[in-house]
mmCIF file of C-alpha atoms and ligand atoms in Angstrom:
data_model
loop_
_atom_site.group_PDB
_atom_site.id
_atom_site.type_symbol
_atom_site.label_atom_id
_atom_site.label_comp_id
_atom_site.label_asym_id
_atom_site.label_seq_id
_atom_site.Cartn_x
_atom_site.Cartn_y
_atom_site.Cartn_z
ATOM 1 C CA MET S 1 37.832 88.813 99.790
ATOM 2 C CA LYS S 2 35.350 90.533 97.514
ATOM 3 C CA ILE S 3 35.938 89.962 93.799
ATOM 4 C CA TYR S 4 34.495 91.993 90.938
ATOM 5 C CA VAL S 5 35.168 90.684 87.454
ATOM 6 C CA THR S 6 34.607 93.285 84.779
ATOM 7 C CA GLU S 7 34.298 93.096 81.013
ATOM 8 C CA ASP S 8 37.357 95.177 80.234
ATOM 9 C CA TYR S 9 39.849 97.792 81.439
ATOM 10 C CA GLN S 10 37.352 100.638 81.283
ATOM 11 C CA ALA S 11 34.805 98.832 83.409
ATOM 12 C CA MET S 12 37.531 97.847 85.886
ATOM 13 C CA SER S 13 38.554 101.497 86.151
ATOM 14 C CA ARG S 14 34.980 102.617 86.753
ATOM 15 C CA LYS S 15 34.348 99.993 89.422
ATOM 16 C CA ALA S 16 37.576 100.887 91.234
ATOM 17 C CA ALA S 17 36.677 104.588 91.021
ATOM 18 C CA ASN S 18 33.304 103.760 92.571
ATOM 19 C CA ILE S 19 34.939 102.046 95.519
ATOM 20 C CA LEU S 20 37.383 104.902 96.070
ATOM 21 C CA SER S 21 34.605 107.497 95.761
ATOM 22 C CA ALA S 22 32.507 105.684 98.340
ATOM 23 C CA GLN S 23 35.474 105.806 100.709
ATOM 24 C CA VAL S 24 35.902 109.571 100.251
ATOM 25 C CA ILE S 25 32.178 110.319 100.497
ATOM 26 C CA LEU S 26 31.733 108.254 103.652
ATOM 27 C CA LYS S 27 34.912 109.620 105.236
ATOM 28 C CA PRO S 28 35.970 112.979 103.747
ATOM 29 C CA THR S 29 39.158 112.950 105.854
ATOM 30 C CA SER S 30 40.271 109.580 104.445
ATOM 31 C CA VAL S 31 43.916 108.657 104.125
ATOM 32 C CA LEU S 32 44.268 107.064 100.705
ATOM 33 C CA GLY S 33 47.217 104.880 99.775
ATOM 34 C CA LEU S 34 47.781 105.425 96.063
ATOM 35 C CA ALA S 35 49.543 103.517 93.313
ATOM 36 C CA THR S 36 51.161 104.345 89.995
ATOM 37 C CA GLY S 37 51.639 102.234 86.858
ATOM 38 C CA SER S 38 49.355 101.984 83.856
ATOM 39 C CA THR S 39 46.652 100.049 85.735
ATOM 40 C CA PRO S 40 45.154 102.872 87.864
ATOM 41 C CA VAL S 41 45.308 105.584 85.168
ATOM 42 C CA GLY S 42 41.702 104.948 84.037
ATOM 43 C CA MET S 43 40.474 105.051 87.634
ATOM 44 C CA TYR S 44 42.127 108.437 88.187
ATOM 45 C CA LYS S 45 40.537 109.724 84.968
ATOM 46 C CA GLN S 46 37.118 108.614 86.108
ATOM 47 C CA LEU S 47 37.586 110.231 89.516
ATOM 48 C CA ILE S 48 38.623 113.504 87.858
ATOM 49 C CA THR S 49 35.466 113.406 85.717
ATOM 50 C CA TRP S 50 33.269 112.932 88.773
ATOM 51 C CA TYR S 51 35.192 115.657 90.620
ATOM 52 C CA GLU S 52 34.609 118.059 87.719
ATOM 53 C CA LYS S 53 30.895 117.276 87.842
ATOM 54 C CA GLY S 54 30.933 118.340 91.492
ATOM 55 C CA ASP S 55 30.345 114.868 92.901
ATOM 56 C CA LEU S 56 33.603 114.521 94.827
ATOM 57 C CA ASP S 57 35.544 116.674 97.255
ATOM 58 C CA PHE S 58 39.175 115.893 98.051
ATOM 59 C CA SER S 59 39.854 118.995 100.158
ATOM 60 C CA GLN S 60 40.315 117.035 103.377
ATOM 61 C CA VAL S 61 41.781 113.875 101.889
ATOM 62 C CA LYS S 62 45.371 112.864 102.614
ATOM 63 C CA THR S 63 47.382 110.588 100.394
ATOM 64 C CA VAL S 64 50.450 108.471 100.679
ATOM 65 C CA ASN S 65 51.975 106.840 97.622
ATOM 66 C CA LEU S 66 53.404 103.376 97.586
ATOM 67 C CA ASP S 67 56.763 103.980 96.015
ATOM 68 C CA GLU S 68 59.265 106.102 94.146
ATOM 69 C CA TYR S 69 62.407 105.477 92.113
ATOM 70 C CA VAL S 70 65.697 106.276 93.848
ATOM 71 C CA GLY S 71 67.573 108.978 91.942
ATOM 72 C CA LEU S 72 64.696 110.614 90.046
ATOM 73 C CA GLU S 73 63.859 114.219 90.884
ATOM 74 C CA PRO S 74 60.161 114.918 91.575
ATOM 75 C CA THR S 75 59.828 116.718 88.247
ATOM 76 C CA HIS S 76 61.421 113.914 86.197
ATOM 77 C CA GLU S 77 59.018 112.703 83.506
ATOM 78 C CA GLN S 78 59.021 109.186 84.929
ATOM 79 C CA SER S 79 59.077 109.952 88.627
ATOM 80 C CA TYR S 80 56.041 108.713 90.486
ATOM 81 C CA ARG S 81 55.581 112.146 92.063
ATOM 82 C CA ARG S 82 55.178 113.609 88.602
ATOM 83 C CA PHE S 83 52.918 110.737 87.559
ATOM 84 C CA MET S 84 50.600 111.565 90.444
ATOM 85 C CA GLN S 85 50.574 115.276 89.634
ATOM 86 C CA VAL S 86 49.858 114.745 85.947
ATOM 87 C CA ASN S 87 47.371 111.907 86.289
ATOM 88 C CA PHE S 88 45.492 113.016 89.378
ATOM 89 C CA PHE S 89 46.560 115.696 91.860
ATOM 90 C CA ASP S 90 46.771 118.597 89.387
ATOM 91 C CA HIS S 91 43.124 118.042 88.426
ATOM 92 C CA ILE S 92 41.409 117.842 91.818
ATOM 93 C CA ASN S 93 41.073 120.057 94.886
ATOM 94 C CA ILE S 94 43.517 118.150 97.050
ATOM 95 C CA ASN S 95 45.804 120.223 99.290
ATOM 96 C CA PRO S 96 49.337 119.645 97.921
ATOM 97 C CA ALA S 97 50.634 119.576 101.499
ATOM 98 C CA ASN S 98 48.442 116.514 102.088
ATOM 99 C CA THR S 99 50.027 114.445 99.315
ATOM 100 C CA ASN S 100 53.019 112.290 100.143
ATOM 101 C CA VAL S 101 55.444 110.479 97.844
ATOM 102 C CA PRO S 102 58.934 109.414 98.949
ATOM 103 C CA ASP S 103 61.597 111.866 97.756
ATOM 104 C CA GLY S 104 63.606 110.157 95.038
ATOM 105 C CA LEU S 105 66.481 112.564 95.559
ATOM 106 C CA ALA S 106 66.764 112.091 99.327
ATOM 107 C CA ALA S 107 70.465 112.078 100.257
ATOM 108 C CA ASP S 108 69.792 109.213 102.652
ATOM 109 C CA PRO S 109 67.145 106.934 101.113
ATOM 110 C CA ALA S 110 67.010 104.657 104.173
ATOM 111 C CA GLY S 111 66.423 107.707 106.393
ATOM 112 C CA GLU S 112 63.751 108.913 103.971
ATOM 113 C CA CYS S 113 61.992 105.549 104.322
ATOM 114 C CA ALA S 114 62.058 105.765 108.133
ATOM 115 C CA TRP S 115 60.621 109.289 107.923
ATOM 116 C CA TYR S 116 57.927 108.057 105.531
ATOM 117 C CA ASN S 117 56.829 105.413 108.039
ATOM 118 C CA GLU S 118 56.437 108.186 110.593
ATOM 119 C CA VAL S 119 54.347 110.249 108.170
ATOM 120 C CA ILE S 120 51.985 107.310 107.701
ATOM 121 C CA ARG S 121 51.749 106.702 111.427
ATOM 122 C CA LYS S 122 51.092 110.380 112.189
ATOM 123 C CA MET S 123 48.238 110.406 109.671
ATOM 124 C CA GLY S 124 46.691 107.539 111.623
ATOM 125 C CA GLY S 125 47.409 104.844 109.024
ATOM 126 C CA VAL S 126 45.916 104.204 105.612
ATOM 127 C CA ASP S 127 42.132 103.808 105.264
ATOM 128 C CA LEU S 128 42.119 102.451 101.717
ATOM 129 C CA GLN S 129 45.205 101.265 99.879
ATOM 130 C CA VAL S 130 45.015 101.050 96.099
ATOM 131 C CA LEU S 131 47.321 98.463 94.534
ATOM 132 C CA GLY S 132 48.300 97.342 91.070
ATOM 133 C CA MET S 133 50.334 94.208 90.575
ATOM 134 C CA GLY S 134 53.441 93.394 88.562
ATOM 135 C CA ARG S 135 53.574 90.414 86.226
ATOM 136 C CA ASN S 136 55.733 88.597 88.761
ATOM 137 C CA GLY S 137 53.176 89.261 91.509
ATOM 138 C CA HIS S 138 54.974 92.269 92.996
ATOM 139 C CA ILE S 139 52.988 94.947 94.797
ATOM 140 C CA GLY S 140 54.451 98.415 95.202
ATOM 141 C CA PHE S 141 58.045 97.530 94.492
ATOM 142 C CA ASN S 142 58.049 94.521 96.800
ATOM 143 C CA GLU S 143 59.730 92.017 94.556
ATOM 144 C CA PRO S 144 59.597 88.223 94.872
ATOM 145 C CA GLY S 145 61.749 87.118 97.790
ATOM 146 C CA ASN S 146 61.545 90.401 99.742
ATOM 147 C CA ALA S 147 60.752 89.848 103.415
ATOM 148 C CA PHE S 148 57.097 90.228 104.388
ATOM 149 C CA GLU S 149 57.816 92.032 107.675
ATOM 150 C CA LEU S 150 59.240 95.281 106.291
ATOM 151 C CA GLU S 151 57.745 98.754 106.266
ATOM 152 C CA THR S 152 59.022 101.389 103.801
ATOM 153 C CA HIS S 153 62.493 100.392 102.613
ATOM 154 C CA VAL S 154 64.938 100.587 99.734
ATOM 155 C CA VAL S 155 64.809 97.748 97.196
ATOM 156 C CA ASP S 156 66.873 96.602 94.239
ATOM 157 C CA LEU S 157 64.558 96.149 91.271
ATOM 158 C CA THR S 158 64.563 92.769 89.568
ATOM 159 C CA GLU S 159 65.528 92.369 85.936
ATOM 160 C CA SER S 160 61.922 91.567 85.021
ATOM 161 C CA THR S 161 60.625 94.780 86.607
ATOM 162 C CA ILE S 162 63.361 96.857 84.966
ATOM 163 C CA GLU S 163 62.376 95.206 81.689
ATOM 164 C CA ALA S 164 58.640 95.801 82.229
ATOM 165 C CA ASN S 165 59.147 99.469 83.163
ATOM 166 C CA ALA S 166 61.649 100.179 80.376
ATOM 167 C CA ARG S 167 58.748 101.067 78.082
ATOM 168 C CA PHE S 168 58.307 104.311 79.987
ATOM 169 C CA PHE S 169 61.942 105.411 79.555
ATOM 170 C CA SER S 170 63.828 106.250 76.376
ATOM 171 C CA SER S 171 66.170 103.340 76.992
ATOM 172 C CA ARG S 172 66.463 100.398 79.366
ATOM 173 C CA ASP S 173 69.676 101.885 80.781
ATOM 174 C CA GLU S 174 67.744 104.862 82.083
ATOM 175 C CA VAL S 175 65.481 102.782 84.321
ATOM 176 C CA PRO S 176 66.609 103.292 87.935
ATOM 177 C CA ARG S 177 67.962 100.153 89.602
ATOM 178 C CA GLN S 178 66.566 100.946 93.029
ATOM 179 C CA ALA S 179 63.345 102.220 94.524
ATOM 180 C CA MET S 180 61.835 103.137 97.874
ATOM 181 C CA THR S 181 58.643 101.254 98.563
ATOM 182 C CA MET S 182 56.130 100.806 101.315
ATOM 183 C CA GLY S 183 56.771 97.266 102.482
ATOM 184 C CA ILE S 184 54.371 94.366 102.730
ATOM 185 C CA LYS S 185 53.949 95.150 106.420
ATOM 186 C CA SER S 186 52.924 98.743 105.605
ATOM 187 C CA ILE S 187 50.474 97.511 102.974
ATOM 188 C CA MET S 188 48.971 94.914 105.308
ATOM 189 C CA MET S 189 48.407 97.583 107.971
ATOM 190 C CA ALA S 190 45.965 99.430 105.686
ATOM 191 C CA ARG S 191 42.382 99.029 106.869
ATOM 192 C CA LYS S 192 41.109 98.185 103.392
ATOM 193 C CA ILE S 193 42.853 97.196 100.175
ATOM 194 C CA LEU S 194 41.694 97.663 96.614
ATOM 195 C CA LEU S 195 43.708 95.592 94.143
ATOM 196 C CA MET S 196 43.222 96.365 90.462
ATOM 197 C CA VAL S 197 44.391 94.005 87.738
ATOM 198 C CA SER S 198 43.910 94.141 84.005
ATOM 199 C CA GLY S 199 45.084 92.126 81.037
ATOM 200 C CA GLU S 200 46.044 88.609 80.110
ATOM 201 C CA ASP S 201 49.709 89.167 80.915
ATOM 202 C CA LYS S 202 48.700 89.366 84.591
ATOM 203 C CA ALA S 203 46.557 86.194 84.552
ATOM 204 C CA ASP S 204 49.344 83.922 85.838
ATOM 205 C CA ALA S 205 50.141 86.375 88.642
ATOM 206 C CA VAL S 206 46.466 86.556 89.694
ATOM 207 C CA LYS S 207 46.264 82.753 89.764
ATOM 208 C CA ALA S 208 49.488 82.384 91.753
ATOM 209 C CA ALA S 209 48.509 85.118 94.202
ATOM 210 C CA PHE S 210 45.025 83.851 94.993
ATOM 211 C CA THR S 211 45.070 80.093 94.454
ATOM 212 C CA GLY S 212 48.642 79.315 95.468
ATOM 213 C CA PRO S 213 50.457 79.312 98.804
ATOM 214 C CA VAL S 214 51.169 82.528 100.697
ATOM 215 C CA THR S 215 54.851 83.009 99.924
ATOM 216 C CA PRO S 216 57.338 85.881 99.542
ATOM 217 C CA GLN S 217 57.982 84.443 96.062
ATOM 218 C CA VAL S 218 54.582 85.868 95.096
ATOM 219 C CA PRO S 219 54.323 89.090 97.138
ATOM 220 C CA ALA S 220 50.626 89.638 96.358
ATOM 221 C CA SER S 221 49.790 86.224 97.870
ATOM 222 C CA ILE S 222 49.988 87.846 101.328
ATOM 223 C CA LEU S 223 46.707 89.572 100.502
ATOM 224 C CA GLN S 224 44.972 86.235 101.138
ATOM 225 C CA LEU S 225 45.585 86.997 104.823
ATOM 226 C CA HIS S 226 44.199 90.548 104.845
ATOM 227 C CA PRO S 227 40.679 90.828 106.316
ATOM 228 C CA TYR S 228 39.373 93.424 103.834
ATOM 229 C CA VAL S 229 40.561 93.057 100.258
ATOM 230 C CA THR S 230 38.567 93.923 97.154
ATOM 231 C CA LEU S 231 39.913 92.590 93.884
ATOM 232 C CA VAL S 232 38.676 94.377 90.782
ATOM 233 C CA ALA S 233 39.937 92.590 87.704
ATOM 234 C CA ASP S 234 38.928 92.374 84.100
ATOM 235 C CA LYS S 235 38.029 89.073 82.426
ATOM 236 C CA ALA S 236 41.425 88.785 80.772
ATOM 237 C CA ALA S 237 43.269 89.024 84.096
ATOM 238 C CA MET S 238 40.903 86.424 85.602
ATOM 239 C CA SER S 239 41.189 84.055 82.646
ATOM 240 C CA LYS S 240 43.379 81.533 84.480
ATOM 241 C CA MET S 241 41.310 81.381 87.651
ATOM 242 C CA GLU S 242 39.102 78.313 87.893
ATOM 243 C CA ALA S 243 35.423 79.104 87.368
HETATM 244 C C1 GLP N 301 55.361 99.157 88.956
HETATM 245 C C2 GLP N 301 54.812 99.801 90.229
HETATM 246 C C3 GLP N 301 53.704 98.997 90.843
HETATM 247 C C4 GLP N 301 52.706 98.607 89.778
HETATM 248 C C5 GLP N 301 53.376 97.719 88.752
HETATM 249 C C6 GLP N 301 52.449 97.278 87.638
HETATM 250 O O1 GLP N 301 56.446 98.335 89.171
HETATM 251 N N1 GLP N 301 55.823 100.024 91.214
HETATM 252 O O2 GLP N 301 53.103 99.754 91.883
HETATM 253 O O3 GLP N 301 51.622 97.952 90.362
HETATM 254 O O4 GLP N 301 54.451 98.434 88.170
HETATM 255 O O5 GLP N 301 52.383 98.270 86.681
HETATM 256 P P1 GLP N 301 51.305 98.348 85.528
HETATM 257 O O6 GLP N 301 50.058 98.789 86.195
HETATM 258 O O7 GLP N 301 51.841 99.383 84.591
HETATM 259 O O8 GLP N 301 51.204 97.004 84.929
#
């Protein structure tokens, strides 16, 4: 595993944007696995800036997002589809038909997940998967205790995740209780993984994921077994790792 420790959130974002840019420049037809949450917002901003300067071309890139809330329409303020439009897709020259996010309103969420797995397979798999991490070590919406061997599936969100994500909704009651997420198996099938972590409130999760045992109790710990992981974390997130 390659580890880059940066001074702060901004530097983390820039480093991650560098890695993603290199991927797109070296392989313009890349399939990117993308993540939502507050962590990657700065990276998307940086990529947009470089795109506007003419340094990046996303016209042949395909994307597949990690997850989506069950029950939220694509235009809902807090849907991950909308997040991706507002924070990234609307500002670059990506073909909308090449962007994939599970449909939160699918009548049959399990069927939607099966279809999503097919989409990923037909694109030839993910070249670079971007990940953030929850405070309990979750990746995508793979919560502690979820089986490692699943591809895209429906999950019940844990109380701690509902709590953590409540800040984005007007009340805690509005946070969906379920989500569709690429599973650990889907994530591990990506050729390369870029994990971004920022802030002291993630320091325990970073320590558990990378110095503890590989266990479904800490979903991100599985990344210890992936052959090509780059961790880009700021000092605060690394503060509990031994020097
Ligand atoms: C959500 C998302 C994850 C994300 C995590 C951390 O639960 N499903 O993909 O990594 O939150 O979010 P943040 O980056 O806002 O801390």
